[in-house]
């Protein structure tokens, strides 16, 4: 009987955890960072997930990855490989919130008549009240933050309204989110008709 002694060297797995803004508004990007101990000499590869399949993201080989503009919840994974060739990974889901929808009720109004905007969000109907920022001809109207605006000038003007809703029911991570939508359109303000009264201003009194 012959005995052979061998030494098996066991290397530690790299430590890695993803950090970043994990709740964003639709159409936004977010920056994800693979957080590792100081002095780590890892290489990285980022993946996104579709169904149960992870797909390697081309050229995403740094510790920091900026996503594309997202319109739906998306899961990302990063694989860190240390100098010994050992791998470890972490993954996160980026939650995407729908933006408020701004419906323009009318694009023309008469002088001194109010024009109304309706901001709704069908995905999150329980969001808090909407805020508005009105801009006329490039100048913001200070102190005017309601859904209606009464024009005081005749002509066509550019009006901008920003709808902002804060989600009151936080997601599973307990994060609330504020999303905004801006719409630009020409608002035609028509002058009031001029009226002239004709006829005698004197009458006879009949007792």
CSV table of N, CA and C in Angstrom, one decimal, residues 20-25 72-74 92-98 123-124 126-127 166-179:
chain,number,residue,atom,x,y,z
A,20,UNK,N,-26.9,50.8,-6.3
A,20,UNK,CA,-27.4,51.8,-7.3
A,20,UNK,C,-28.8,52.1,-7.1
A,21,UNK,N,-29.3,53.0,-7.9
A,21,UNK,CA,-30.8,53.4,-7.9
A,21,UNK,C,-31.6,52.3,-8.5
A,22,UNK,N,-32.3,51.6,-7.7
A,22,UNK,CA,-33.0,50.4,-8.2
A,22,UNK,C,-34.5,50.6,-8.5
A,23,UNK,N,-35.0,51.9,-8.4
A,23,UNK,CA,-36.3,52.2,-8.7
A,23,UNK,C,-36.3,53.5,-9.6
A,24,UNK,N,-36.7,53.4,-10.8
A,24,UNK,CA,-36.6,54.6,-11.7
A,24,UNK,C,-37.9,54.8,-12.5
A,25,UNK,N,-38.0,55.9,-13.1
A,25,UNK,CA,-39.2,56.2,-14.0
A,25,UNK,C,-39.0,55.7,-15.4
A,72,UNK,N,-39.6,48.7,-18.5
A,72,UNK,CA,-40.2,47.7,-17.7
A,72,UNK,C,-39.2,47.2,-16.7
A,73,UNK,N,-39.7,46.5,-15.7
A,73,UNK,CA,-38.8,45.9,-14.7
A,73,UNK,C,-37.8,45.0,-15.4
A,74,UNK,N,-36.5,45.2,-15.0
A,74,UNK,CA,-35.4,44.4,-15.6
A,74,UNK,C,-34.4,43.9,-14.5
A,92,UNK,N,-29.8,42.0,-9.2
A,92,UNK,CA,-30.8,42.9,-8.6
A,92,UNK,C,-31.9,43.1,-9.7
A,93,UNK,N,-33.1,43.5,-9.3
A,93,UNK,CA,-34.1,43.9,-10.2
A,93,UNK,C,-34.3,45.4,-10.1
A,94,UNK,N,-34.3,46.0,-11.3
A,94,UNK,CA,-34.5,47.5,-11.4
A,94,UNK,C,-36.0,47.6,-11.6
A,95,UNK,N,-36.7,48.3,-10.7
A,95,UNK,CA,-38.2,48.5,-10.8
A,95,UNK,C,-38.4,49.8,-11.6
A,96,UNK,N,-39.3,49.7,-12.6
A,96,UNK,CA,-39.6,50.8,-13.5
A,96,UNK,C,-41.1,51.3,-13.3
A,97,UNK,N,-41.2,52.5,-12.9
A,97,UNK,CA,-42.5,53.1,-12.7
A,97,UNK,C,-43.1,53.9,-13.9
A,98,UNK,N,-44.4,53.7,-14.1
A,98,UNK,CA,-45.0,54.4,-15.3
A,98,UNK,C,-45.0,55.9,-15.0
A,123,UNK,N,-51.5,53.0,-14.4
A,123,UNK,CA,-50.8,52.0,-13.7
A,123,UNK,C,-50.8,52.2,-12.1
A,124,UNK,N,-50.7,53.4,-11.7
A,124,UNK,CA,-50.7,53.8,-10.3
A,124,UNK,C,-51.8,54.8,-10.0
A,126,UNK,N,-53.4,55.3,-7.4
A,126,UNK,CA,-53.4,55.7,-6.1
A,126,UNK,C,-52.3,56.7,-5.8
A,127,UNK,N,-51.6,57.2,-6.8
A,127,UNK,CA,-50.6,58.2,-6.5
A,127,UNK,C,-51.1,59.5,-6.0
A,166,UNK,N,-46.3,61.1,-6.6
A,166,UNK,CA,-45.4,60.3,-5.7
A,166,UNK,C,-46.2,59.1,-5.4
A,167,UNK,N,-45.6,57.9,-5.5
A,167,UNK,CA,-46.3,56.7,-5.2
A,167,UNK,C,-46.4,56.5,-3.7
A,168,UNK,N,-47.6,56.4,-3.2
A,168,UNK,CA,-47.8,56.3,-1.8
A,168,UNK,C,-47.7,54.8,-1.3
A,169,UNK,N,-47.9,53.9,-2.2
A,169,UNK,CA,-47.7,52.5,-1.8
A,169,UNK,C,-46.4,52.0,-2.4
A,170,UNK,N,-45.4,52.0,-1.5
A,170,UNK,CA,-44.0,51.7,-1.9
A,170,UNK,C,-43.9,50.2,-2.4
A,171,UNK,N,-42.9,50.0,-3.2
A,171,UNK,CA,-42.7,48.6,-3.8
A,171,UNK,C,-42.1,47.7,-2.7
A,172,UNK,N,-41.8,46.5,-3.1
A,172,UNK,CA,-41.3,45.5,-2.1
A,172,UNK,C,-40.0,46.0,-1.4
A,173,UNK,N,-39.3,46.9,-2.0
A,173,UNK,CA,-38.0,47.4,-1.3
A,173,UNK,C,-38.4,48.6,-0.4
A,174,UNK,N,-39.6,49.0,-0.4
A,174,UNK,CA,-40.0,50.1,0.5
A,174,UNK,C,-39.6,51.5,-0.1
A,175,UNK,N,-39.4,51.6,-1.4
A,175,UNK,CA,-38.9,52.8,-2.1
A,175,UNK,C,-40.1,53.5,-2.7
A,176,UNK,N,-40.3,54.8,-2.4
A,176,UNK,CA,-41.3,55.6,-3.1
A,176,UNK,C,-40.6,56.3,-4.3
A,177,UNK,N,-41.4,56.7,-5.3
A,177,UNK,CA,-40.8,57.2,-6.5
A,177,UNK,C,-41.6,58.4,-7.0
A,178,UNK,N,-41.0,59.4,-7.5
A,178,UNK,CA,-41.6,60.5,-8.2
A,178,UNK,C,-41.3,60.5,-9.6
A,179,UNK,N,-42.4,60.5,-10.5
A,179,UNK,CA,-42.2,60.5,-11.9
A,179,UNK,C,-42.8,61.7,-12.5
